[in-house]
Coordinates of C-alpha atoms in Angstrom, one line a residue:
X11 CA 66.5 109.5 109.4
X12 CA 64.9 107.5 106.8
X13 CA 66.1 104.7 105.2
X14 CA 65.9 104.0 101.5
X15 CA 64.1 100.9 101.1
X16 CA 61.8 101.4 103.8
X17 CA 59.2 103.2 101.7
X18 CA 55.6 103.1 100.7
X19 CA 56.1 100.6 96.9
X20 CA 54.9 103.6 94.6
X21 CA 56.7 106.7 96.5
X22 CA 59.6 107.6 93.9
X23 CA 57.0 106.4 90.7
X24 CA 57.1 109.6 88.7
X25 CA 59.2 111.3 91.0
X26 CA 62.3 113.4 90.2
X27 CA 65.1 112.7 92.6
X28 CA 68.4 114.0 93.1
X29 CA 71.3 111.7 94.7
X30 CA 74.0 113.3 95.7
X31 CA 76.6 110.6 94.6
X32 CA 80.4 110.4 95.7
X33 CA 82.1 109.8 92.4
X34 CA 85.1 112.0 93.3
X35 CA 87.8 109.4 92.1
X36 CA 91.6 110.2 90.9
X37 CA 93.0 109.1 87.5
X38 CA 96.3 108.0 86.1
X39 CA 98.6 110.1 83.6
X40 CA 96.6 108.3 80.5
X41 CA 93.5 109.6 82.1
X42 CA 91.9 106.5 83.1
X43 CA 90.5 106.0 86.6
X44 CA 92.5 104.3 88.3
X45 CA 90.0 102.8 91.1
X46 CA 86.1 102.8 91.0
X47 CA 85.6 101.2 94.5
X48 CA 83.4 104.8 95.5
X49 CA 81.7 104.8 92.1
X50 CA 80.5 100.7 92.2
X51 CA 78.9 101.8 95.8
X52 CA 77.0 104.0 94.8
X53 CA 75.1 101.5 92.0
X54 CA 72.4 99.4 94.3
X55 CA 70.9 102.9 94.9
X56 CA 71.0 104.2 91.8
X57 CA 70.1 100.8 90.3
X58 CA 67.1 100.8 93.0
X59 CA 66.0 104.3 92.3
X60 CA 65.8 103.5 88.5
X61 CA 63.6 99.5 89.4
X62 CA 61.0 102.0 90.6
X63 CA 60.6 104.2 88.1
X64 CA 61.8 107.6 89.1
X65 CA 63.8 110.4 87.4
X66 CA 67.2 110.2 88.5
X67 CA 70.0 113.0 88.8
X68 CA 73.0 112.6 89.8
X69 CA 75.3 115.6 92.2
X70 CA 79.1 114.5 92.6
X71 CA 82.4 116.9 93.0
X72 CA 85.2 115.3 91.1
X73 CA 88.5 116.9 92.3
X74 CA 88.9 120.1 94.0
X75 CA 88.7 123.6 91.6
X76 CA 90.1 125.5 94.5
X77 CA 93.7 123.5 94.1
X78 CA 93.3 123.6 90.3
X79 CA 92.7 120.1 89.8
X80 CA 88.6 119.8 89.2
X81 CA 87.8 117.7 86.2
X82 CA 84.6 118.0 83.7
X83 CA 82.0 114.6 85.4
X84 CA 82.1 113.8 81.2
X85 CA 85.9 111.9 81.9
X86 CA 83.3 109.3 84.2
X87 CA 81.0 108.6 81.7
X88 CA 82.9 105.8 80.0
X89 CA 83.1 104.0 84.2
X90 CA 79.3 104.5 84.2
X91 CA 78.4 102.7 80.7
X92 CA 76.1 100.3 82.6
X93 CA 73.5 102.8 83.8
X94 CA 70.7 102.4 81.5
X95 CA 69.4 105.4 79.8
X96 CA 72.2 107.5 81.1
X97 CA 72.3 111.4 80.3
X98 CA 75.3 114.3 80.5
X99 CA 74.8 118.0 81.1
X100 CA 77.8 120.4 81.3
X101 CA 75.6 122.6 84.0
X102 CA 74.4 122.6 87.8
X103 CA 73.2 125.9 88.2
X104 CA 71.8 127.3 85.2
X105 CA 69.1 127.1 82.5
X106 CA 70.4 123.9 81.0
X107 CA 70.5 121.8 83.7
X108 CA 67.0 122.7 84.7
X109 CA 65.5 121.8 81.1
X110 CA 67.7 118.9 81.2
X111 CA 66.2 118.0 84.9
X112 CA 62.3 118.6 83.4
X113 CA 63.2 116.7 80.3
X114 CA 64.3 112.8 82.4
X115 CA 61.3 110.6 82.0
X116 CA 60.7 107.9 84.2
X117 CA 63.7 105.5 84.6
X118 CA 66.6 108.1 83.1
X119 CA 69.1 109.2 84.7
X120 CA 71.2 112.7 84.5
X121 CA 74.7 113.2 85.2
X122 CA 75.2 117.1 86.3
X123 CA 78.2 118.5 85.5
X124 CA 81.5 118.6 88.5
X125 CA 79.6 120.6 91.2
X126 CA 82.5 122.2 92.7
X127 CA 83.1 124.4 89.6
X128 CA 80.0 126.6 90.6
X129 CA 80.2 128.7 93.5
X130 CA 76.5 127.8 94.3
X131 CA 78.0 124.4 96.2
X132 CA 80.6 126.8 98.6
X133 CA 77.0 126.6 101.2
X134 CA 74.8 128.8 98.7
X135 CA 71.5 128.7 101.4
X136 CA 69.2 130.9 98.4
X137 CA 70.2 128.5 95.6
X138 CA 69.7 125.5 97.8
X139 CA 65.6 126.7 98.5
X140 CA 65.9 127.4 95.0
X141 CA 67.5 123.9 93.0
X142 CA 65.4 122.2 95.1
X143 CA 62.3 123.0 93.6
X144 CA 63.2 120.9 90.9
X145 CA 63.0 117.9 92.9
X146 CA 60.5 115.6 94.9
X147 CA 63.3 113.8 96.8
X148 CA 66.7 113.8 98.0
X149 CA 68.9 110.9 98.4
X150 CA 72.9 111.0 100.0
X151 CA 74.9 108.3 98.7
X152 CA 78.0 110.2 99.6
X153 CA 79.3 109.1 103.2
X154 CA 82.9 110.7 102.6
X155 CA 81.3 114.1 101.8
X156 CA 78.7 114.1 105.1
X157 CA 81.9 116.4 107.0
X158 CA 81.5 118.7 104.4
X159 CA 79.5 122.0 103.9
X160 CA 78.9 121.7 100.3
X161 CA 75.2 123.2 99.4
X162 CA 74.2 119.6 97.9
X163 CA 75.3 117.7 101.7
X164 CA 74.3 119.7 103.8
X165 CA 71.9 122.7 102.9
X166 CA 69.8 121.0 100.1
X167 CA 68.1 118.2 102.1
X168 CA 67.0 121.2 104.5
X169 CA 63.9 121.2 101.4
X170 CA 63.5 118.1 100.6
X171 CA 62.0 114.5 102.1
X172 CA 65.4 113.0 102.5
X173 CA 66.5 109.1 103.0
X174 CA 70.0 107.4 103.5
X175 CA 70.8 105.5 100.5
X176 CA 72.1 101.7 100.7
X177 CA 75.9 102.4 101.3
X178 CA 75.0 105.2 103.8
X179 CA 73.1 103.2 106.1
X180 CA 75.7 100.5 106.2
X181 CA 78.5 102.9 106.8
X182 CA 76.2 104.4 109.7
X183 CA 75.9 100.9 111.1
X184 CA 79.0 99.7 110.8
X185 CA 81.2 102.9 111.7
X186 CA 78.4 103.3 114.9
X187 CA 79.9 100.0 116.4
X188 CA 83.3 101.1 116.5
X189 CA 82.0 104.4 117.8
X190 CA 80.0 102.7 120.7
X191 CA 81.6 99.7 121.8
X192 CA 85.0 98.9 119.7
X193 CA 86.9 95.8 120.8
X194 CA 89.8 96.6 122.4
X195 CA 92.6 97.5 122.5
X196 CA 92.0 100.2 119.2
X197 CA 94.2 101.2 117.3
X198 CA 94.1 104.1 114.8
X199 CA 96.5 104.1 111.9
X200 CA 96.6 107.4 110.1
X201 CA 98.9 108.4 106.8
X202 CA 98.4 110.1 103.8
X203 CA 99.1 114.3 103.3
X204 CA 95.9 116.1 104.7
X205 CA 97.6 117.9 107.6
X206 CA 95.4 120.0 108.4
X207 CA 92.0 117.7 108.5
X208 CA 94.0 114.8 110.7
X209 CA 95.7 116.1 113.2
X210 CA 93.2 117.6 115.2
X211 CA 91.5 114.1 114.7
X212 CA 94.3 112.9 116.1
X213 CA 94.4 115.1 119.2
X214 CA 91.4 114.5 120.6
X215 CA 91.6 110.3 120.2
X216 CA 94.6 110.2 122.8
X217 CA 91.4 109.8 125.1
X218 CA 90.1 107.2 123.3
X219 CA 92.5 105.0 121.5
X220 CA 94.9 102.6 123.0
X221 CA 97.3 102.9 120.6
X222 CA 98.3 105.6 117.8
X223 CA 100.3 105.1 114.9
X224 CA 101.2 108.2 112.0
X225 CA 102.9 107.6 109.0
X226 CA 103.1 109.0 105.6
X227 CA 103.9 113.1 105.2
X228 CA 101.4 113.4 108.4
X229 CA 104.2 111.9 110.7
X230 CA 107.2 114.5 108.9
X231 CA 104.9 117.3 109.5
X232 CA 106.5 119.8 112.2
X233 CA 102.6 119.8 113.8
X234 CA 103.1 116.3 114.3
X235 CA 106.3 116.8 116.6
X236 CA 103.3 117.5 119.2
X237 CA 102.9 113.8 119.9
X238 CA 106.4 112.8 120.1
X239 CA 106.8 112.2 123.8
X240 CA 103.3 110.8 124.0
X241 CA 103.4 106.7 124.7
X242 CA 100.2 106.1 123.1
X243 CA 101.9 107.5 119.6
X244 CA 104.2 106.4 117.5
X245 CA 105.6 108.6 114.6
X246 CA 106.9 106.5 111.7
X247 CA 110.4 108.1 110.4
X248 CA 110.9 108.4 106.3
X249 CA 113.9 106.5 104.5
X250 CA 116.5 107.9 102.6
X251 CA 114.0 109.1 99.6
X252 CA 111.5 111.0 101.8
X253 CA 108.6 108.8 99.9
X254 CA 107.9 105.6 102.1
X255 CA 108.2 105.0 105.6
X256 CA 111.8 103.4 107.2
X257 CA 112.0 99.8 107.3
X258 CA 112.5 100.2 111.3
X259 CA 109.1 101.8 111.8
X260 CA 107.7 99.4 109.7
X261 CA 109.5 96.6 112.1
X262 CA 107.8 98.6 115.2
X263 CA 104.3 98.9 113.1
X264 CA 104.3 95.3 112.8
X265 CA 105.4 94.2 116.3
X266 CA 102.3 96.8 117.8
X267 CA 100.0 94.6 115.2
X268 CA 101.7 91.2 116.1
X269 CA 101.6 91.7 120.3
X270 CA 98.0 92.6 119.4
X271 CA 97.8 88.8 117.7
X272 CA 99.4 87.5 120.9
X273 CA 96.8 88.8 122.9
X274 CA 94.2 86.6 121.3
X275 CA 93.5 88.5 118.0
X276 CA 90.7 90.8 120.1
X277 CA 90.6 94.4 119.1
X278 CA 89.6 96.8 116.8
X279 CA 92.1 98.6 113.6
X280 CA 90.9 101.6 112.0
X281 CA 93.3 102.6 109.0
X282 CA 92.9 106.2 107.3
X283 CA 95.9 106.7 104.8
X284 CA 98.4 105.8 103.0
X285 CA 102.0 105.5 104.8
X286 CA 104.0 106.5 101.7
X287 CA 104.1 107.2 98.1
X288 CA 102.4 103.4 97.4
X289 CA 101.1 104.3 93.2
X290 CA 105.2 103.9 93.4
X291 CA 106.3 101.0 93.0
X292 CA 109.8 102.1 94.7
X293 CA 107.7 103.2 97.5
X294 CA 105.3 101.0 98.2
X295 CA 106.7 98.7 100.8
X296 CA 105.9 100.5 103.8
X297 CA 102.0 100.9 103.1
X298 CA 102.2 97.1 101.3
X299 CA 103.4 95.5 104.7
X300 CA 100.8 97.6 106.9
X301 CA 98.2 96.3 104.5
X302 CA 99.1 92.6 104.7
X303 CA 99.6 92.7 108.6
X304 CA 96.5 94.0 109.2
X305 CA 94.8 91.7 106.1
X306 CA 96.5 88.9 108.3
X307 CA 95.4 90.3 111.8
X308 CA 92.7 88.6 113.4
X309 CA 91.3 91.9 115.0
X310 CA 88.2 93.4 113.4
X311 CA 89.9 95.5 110.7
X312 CA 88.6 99.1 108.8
X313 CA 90.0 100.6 106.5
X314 CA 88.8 103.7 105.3
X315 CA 89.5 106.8 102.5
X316 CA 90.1 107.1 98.8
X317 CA 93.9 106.6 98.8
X318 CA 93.9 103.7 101.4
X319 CA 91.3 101.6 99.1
X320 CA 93.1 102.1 96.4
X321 CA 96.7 100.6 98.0
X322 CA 94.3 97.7 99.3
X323 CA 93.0 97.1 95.9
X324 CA 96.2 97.5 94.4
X325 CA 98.2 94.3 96.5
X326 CA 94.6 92.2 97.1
X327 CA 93.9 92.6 99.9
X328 CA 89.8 94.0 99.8
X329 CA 88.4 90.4 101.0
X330 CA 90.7 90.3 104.1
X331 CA 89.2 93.7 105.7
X332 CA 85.9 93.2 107.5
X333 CA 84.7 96.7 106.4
X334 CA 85.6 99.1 104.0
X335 CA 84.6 103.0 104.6
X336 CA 84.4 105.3 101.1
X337 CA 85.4 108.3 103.6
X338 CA 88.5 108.7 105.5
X339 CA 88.1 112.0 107.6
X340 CA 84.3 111.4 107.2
X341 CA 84.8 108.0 108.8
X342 CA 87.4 109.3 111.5
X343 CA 85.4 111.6 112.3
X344 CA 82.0 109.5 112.7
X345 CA 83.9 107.0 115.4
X346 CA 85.3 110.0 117.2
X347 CA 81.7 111.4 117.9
X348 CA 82.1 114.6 115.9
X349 CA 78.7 115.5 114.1
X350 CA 78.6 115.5 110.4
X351 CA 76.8 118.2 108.8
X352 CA 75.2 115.6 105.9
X353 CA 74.1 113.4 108.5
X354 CA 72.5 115.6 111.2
X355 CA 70.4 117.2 108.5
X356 CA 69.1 113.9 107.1
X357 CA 67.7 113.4 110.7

């Protein structure tokens, strides 16, 4: 894999590069984002990129088209005011993103248009050989993408010299030493609504964590009933409004975190989701308490995801976390061995 940063001084002088960027962030009902933590990681690359003079383009999803909710990239434009020399196209596939791509000069920069609302990103192999001939380099600055099959994670860097941008390689480093050699015991927290993507995540860590706790929709699924009689797992119950997480499961949450404490603060807590409705400010206790235990815990704390950032950013608790992941499946999935499409093919 190569590392940005590690290059020859005058390689990306001239050069047109595309960075696929993870700037797939959610927005309130006035339409403002609500959390920019993904975006601001993404700006030492880009910020890098444009110090040596190349032609920038940024590739992001924003949403997800196939559940009707995939937004134009124009409603980020006003978050990304500080990139110099910024540009918008309303294209990825056609005519007028390629002009726009020949047009950059050195040190400009090109925001393509949502890429998930052209069915060349569902793994399009032709178009990838094709797009990429606009391009002398590729760059991923999307870690929470890298499980994904989209053409511009995994197919594009196939045809390009490729490097790890700056958050990449510290996600890779960081997320590696939990997959390696995490202090123990470990503990996996897991909330939010993504069904489907978590549980078999969950299955196939009963071999690896000591300790298993499910919250949010995940634990009310029927699915979920699997793990029930399994000691390693606990399954939060909901109270009365079905949105947050009972105050009882939050007592036995906070008694696994505290006998953790009274074994002399050692292990490792990975956190991947939201245990209840938290942007509620009727439900937000459950996830609020989690976040504080762990921010108090002396263990050597991740969180990870674009929900789970958000509810740490929301009660202040970002400096208390030794390492925050932009992915949640991605990250999950990295500590549980599983081979991420965006990364293998950087390699």
């Amino acid at each position: 894999m190569n590392y940005l940063g590690k290059e020859a001084p005058e390689t990306f002088n001239n050069k047109t590069v595309f960075v696929r960027v993870d700037f797939d962030v959610s927005f309130n009902e006035k339409g403002e984002i609500v959390d920019d933590f993904r975006i601001k990681r993404c700006f030492p690359t880009i910020d890098y990129l444009i110090s040596k003079k190349a032609k920038v383009v940024l590739g992001t999803k924003l949403g997800n088209p196939k559940k009707d909710n995939g937004f134009s990239c124009e409603r980020l434009l006003s978050c990304l005011s500080n990139i110099s020399h910024l540009q918008f196209v309303k294209d990825y596939s056609g005519e007028e993103a390629q002009k726009a791509i020949s047009d950059l000069k050195d040190g400009e920069v090109l925001l393509l248009e949502n890429l998930r609302l052209f069915p060349e990103e569902w793994g399009d192999e032709a178009f990838a050989q094709k797009f990429s001939s606009n391009f002398d380099f590729y760059v991923n600055e999307a870690f929470a993408m890298c499980h994904d099959s989209d053409t511009s994670v995994a197919l594009l860097p196939k045809y390009l010299t490729s490097y790890a941008g700056f958050n990449l390689q510290k996600e890779v480093e960081v997320l590696s030493t939990v997959l390696k050699n995490p202090q123990r015991p470990l503990i996996l927290i897991v909330g939010g609504a993504k069904i489907e993507s978590k549980l078999p995540i969950i299955t196939s860590f009963l071999d690896k964590a000591d300790k298993i706790i499910i919250g949010g929709k995940l634990a009310q699924s029927q699915e979920a009933q699997k793990f029930a009689n399994n000691p390693k797992v606990f399954l939060a119950t909901c109270d009365s409004s079905g949105f947050d997480i009972s105050q009882g499961s939050v007592g036995e949450i906070l008694s696994n975190l505290s006998n953790l404490s009274k074994e002399g603060g050692k292990g490792t807590i990975v956190w991947a989701g939201p245990v209840g409705k938290f942007e509620e400010k009727e439900h937000e206790n459950g996830t609020k308490m989690v976040a504080q235990a762990l921010a108090n815990s002396s263990a050597y704390k991740i969180a990870g995801g674009g929900d789970t950032i958000t509810a740490i950013n929301k009660f202040g608790l970002a400096t208390k976390f030794d390492f925050l992941s932009t992915g949640g499946g991605a990250m999950l999935q990295f500590i549980n061995g599983k081979i991420l499409l965006g990364l293998k093919v950087l390699e």
